[in-house]
mmCIF file of C-alpha atoms in Angstrom:
data_model
loop_
_atom_site.group_PDB
_atom_site.id
_atom_site.type_symbol
_atom_site.label_atom_id
_atom_site.label_comp_id
_atom_site.label_asym_id
_atom_site.label_seq_id
_atom_site.Cartn_x
_atom_site.Cartn_y
_atom_site.Cartn_z
ATOM 1 C CA UNK A 1 -4.604 24.238 3.532
ATOM 2 C CA UNK A 2 -7.506 22.098 2.379
ATOM 3 C CA UNK A 3 -8.735 22.945 -1.077
ATOM 4 C CA UNK A 4 -12.534 22.883 -1.305
ATOM 5 C CA UNK A 5 -13.025 24.186 -4.828
ATOM 6 C CA UNK A 6 -14.632 20.991 -6.139
ATOM 7 C CA UNK A 7 -18.362 20.462 -6.109
ATOM 8 C CA UNK A 8 -19.730 18.540 -3.133
ATOM 9 C CA UNK A 9 -20.369 15.454 -5.233
ATOM 10 C CA UNK A 10 -16.814 15.369 -6.566
ATOM 11 C CA UNK A 11 -13.804 13.678 -5.004
ATOM 12 C CA UNK A 12 -10.467 15.467 -4.870
ATOM 13 C CA UNK A 13 -7.887 13.093 -6.269
ATOM 14 C CA UNK A 14 -4.517 12.295 -4.669
ATOM 15 C CA UNK A 15 -2.646 13.822 -7.599
ATOM 16 C CA UNK A 16 -2.607 17.175 -9.321
ATOM 17 C CA UNK A 17 -2.893 18.397 -12.882
ATOM 18 C CA UNK A 18 0.275 19.162 -14.867
ATOM 19 C CA UNK A 19 -0.244 22.788 -13.786
ATOM 20 C CA UNK A 20 -0.241 21.721 -10.124
ATOM 21 C CA UNK A 21 -3.932 22.355 -9.453
ATOM 22 C CA UNK A 22 -6.245 19.949 -7.677
ATOM 23 C CA UNK A 23 -8.097 17.460 -9.848
ATOM 24 C CA UNK A 24 -11.598 16.179 -9.125
ATOM 25 C CA UNK A 25 -13.728 13.320 -10.414
ATOM 26 C CA UNK A 26 -17.232 12.075 -9.769
ATOM 27 C CA UNK A 27 -17.403 9.394 -7.108
ATOM 28 C CA UNK A 28 -17.239 5.928 -8.572
ATOM 29 C CA UNK A 29 -15.383 6.942 -11.704
ATOM 30 C CA UNK A 30 -11.865 6.647 -10.325
ATOM 31 C CA UNK A 31 -12.457 5.796 -6.662
ATOM 32 C CA UNK A 32 -10.602 2.488 -6.904
ATOM 33 C CA UNK A 33 -7.536 4.087 -8.499
ATOM 34 C CA UNK A 34 -7.568 6.991 -6.026
ATOM 35 C CA UNK A 35 -7.968 4.607 -3.062
ATOM 36 C CA UNK A 36 -5.035 2.503 -4.268
ATOM 37 C CA UNK A 37 -2.926 5.621 -4.815
ATOM 38 C CA UNK A 38 -3.663 6.809 -1.268
ATOM 39 C CA UNK A 39 -2.823 3.334 0.097
ATOM 40 C CA UNK A 40 0.448 3.366 -1.869
ATOM 41 C CA UNK A 41 1.361 6.818 -0.487
ATOM 42 C CA UNK A 42 0.796 5.550 3.068
ATOM 43 C CA UNK A 43 2.689 2.296 2.450
ATOM 44 C CA UNK A 44 5.705 4.083 0.986
ATOM 45 C CA UNK A 45 5.805 6.470 3.958
ATOM 46 C CA UNK A 46 5.721 3.554 6.405
ATOM 47 C CA UNK A 47 8.473 1.695 4.548
ATOM 48 C CA UNK A 48 10.712 4.742 4.305
ATOM 49 C CA UNK A 49 10.117 5.594 7.987
ATOM 50 C CA UNK A 50 11.268 2.092 8.982
ATOM 51 C CA UNK A 51 14.292 2.422 6.689
ATOM 52 C CA UNK A 52 15.157 5.851 8.118
ATOM 53 C CA UNK A 53 14.999 4.522 11.679
ATOM 54 C CA UNK A 54 17.340 1.676 10.734
ATOM 55 C CA UNK A 55 19.748 4.023 8.993
ATOM 56 C CA UNK A 56 19.746 6.446 11.944
ATOM 57 C CA UNK A 57 21.083 3.639 14.160
ATOM 58 C CA UNK A 58 24.058 2.951 11.875
ATOM 59 C CA UNK A 59 27.207 4.829 12.844
ATOM 60 C CA UNK A 60 28.622 4.755 9.307
ATOM 61 C CA UNK A 61 25.721 6.716 7.807
ATOM 62 C CA UNK A 62 26.838 10.157 6.703
ATOM 63 C CA UNK A 63 25.183 13.447 7.513
ATOM 64 C CA UNK A 64 24.347 13.886 3.813
ATOM 65 C CA UNK A 65 22.556 10.525 3.765
ATOM 66 C CA UNK A 66 20.585 11.461 6.873
ATOM 67 C CA UNK A 67 19.693 14.841 5.358
ATOM 68 C CA UNK A 68 18.360 13.111 2.228
ATOM 69 C CA UNK A 69 16.303 10.798 4.435
ATOM 70 C CA UNK A 70 14.868 13.776 6.340
ATOM 71 C CA UNK A 71 13.936 15.452 3.044
ATOM 72 C CA UNK A 72 12.262 12.256 1.846
ATOM 73 C CA UNK A 73 10.377 11.845 5.131
ATOM 74 C CA UNK A 74 9.270 15.500 5.028
ATOM 75 C CA UNK A 75 7.818 14.840 1.573
ATOM 76 C CA UNK A 76 5.990 11.817 2.948
ATOM 77 C CA UNK A 77 4.569 13.875 5.823
ATOM 78 C CA UNK A 78 3.263 16.415 3.289
ATOM 79 C CA UNK A 79 1.711 13.626 1.189
ATOM 80 C CA UNK A 80 0.146 11.889 4.207
ATOM 81 C CA UNK A 81 -1.303 15.216 5.390
ATOM 82 C CA UNK A 82 -2.819 15.674 1.940
ATOM 83 C CA UNK A 83 -4.391 12.198 2.108
ATOM 84 C CA UNK A 84 -5.789 13.059 5.556
ATOM 85 C CA UNK A 85 -7.215 16.342 4.210
ATOM 86 C CA UNK A 86 -8.880 14.540 1.301
ATOM 87 C CA UNK A 87 -10.374 11.908 3.600
ATOM 88 C CA UNK A 88 -11.630 14.653 5.895
ATOM 89 C CA UNK A 89 -13.285 16.356 2.937
ATOM 90 C CA UNK A 90 -15.088 13.118 2.075
ATOM 91 C CA UNK A 91 -16.156 12.570 5.704
ATOM 92 C CA UNK A 92 -17.514 16.118 5.925
ATOM 93 C CA UNK A 93 -19.312 16.089 2.579
ATOM 94 C CA UNK A 94 -23.087 16.647 2.602
ATOM 95 C CA UNK A 95 -23.657 13.039 1.462
ATOM 96 C CA UNK A 96 -21.519 11.660 4.299
ATOM 97 C CA UNK A 97 -23.254 13.919 6.825
ATOM 98 C CA UNK A 98 -26.683 12.796 5.580
ATOM 99 C CA UNK A 99 -25.644 9.142 5.872
ATOM 100 C CA UNK A 100 -24.303 9.758 9.372
ATOM 101 C CA UNK A 101 -27.583 11.386 10.428
ATOM 102 C CA UNK A 102 -29.619 8.545 8.932
ATOM 103 C CA UNK A 103 -27.483 5.930 10.711
ATOM 104 C CA UNK A 104 -27.733 7.785 14.020
ATOM 105 C CA UNK A 105 -31.509 8.025 13.631
ATOM 106 C CA UNK A 106 -31.808 4.337 12.731
ATOM 107 C CA UNK A 107 -29.612 3.217 15.609
ATOM 108 C CA UNK A 108 -31.397 5.552 18.019
ATOM 109 C CA UNK A 109 -34.742 3.940 17.180
ATOM 110 C CA UNK A 110 -33.670 0.546 18.565
#
């Protein structure tokens, strides 16, 4: 479920507090770090998916190894879904909606 507790002008970060709650920061403060963290999450998921596909084709891979891969991939799916939720929150923020409306109005005037 998407957590929308942060103020509209705050960005939910791709990590949680030590207590496991969502953390927020003002846009611009940690955007670069958060963007790189999201990119790293996606990259790791892609790499591990390719590895899992390779391992699944090998007859000598044990059931335990495949189970560990499935667990790892399930974690990646959860993380990627979280990144998608956070990006959706940013796209649906009042500032993003205002920008979208302004761009539509400007492009419609041509």
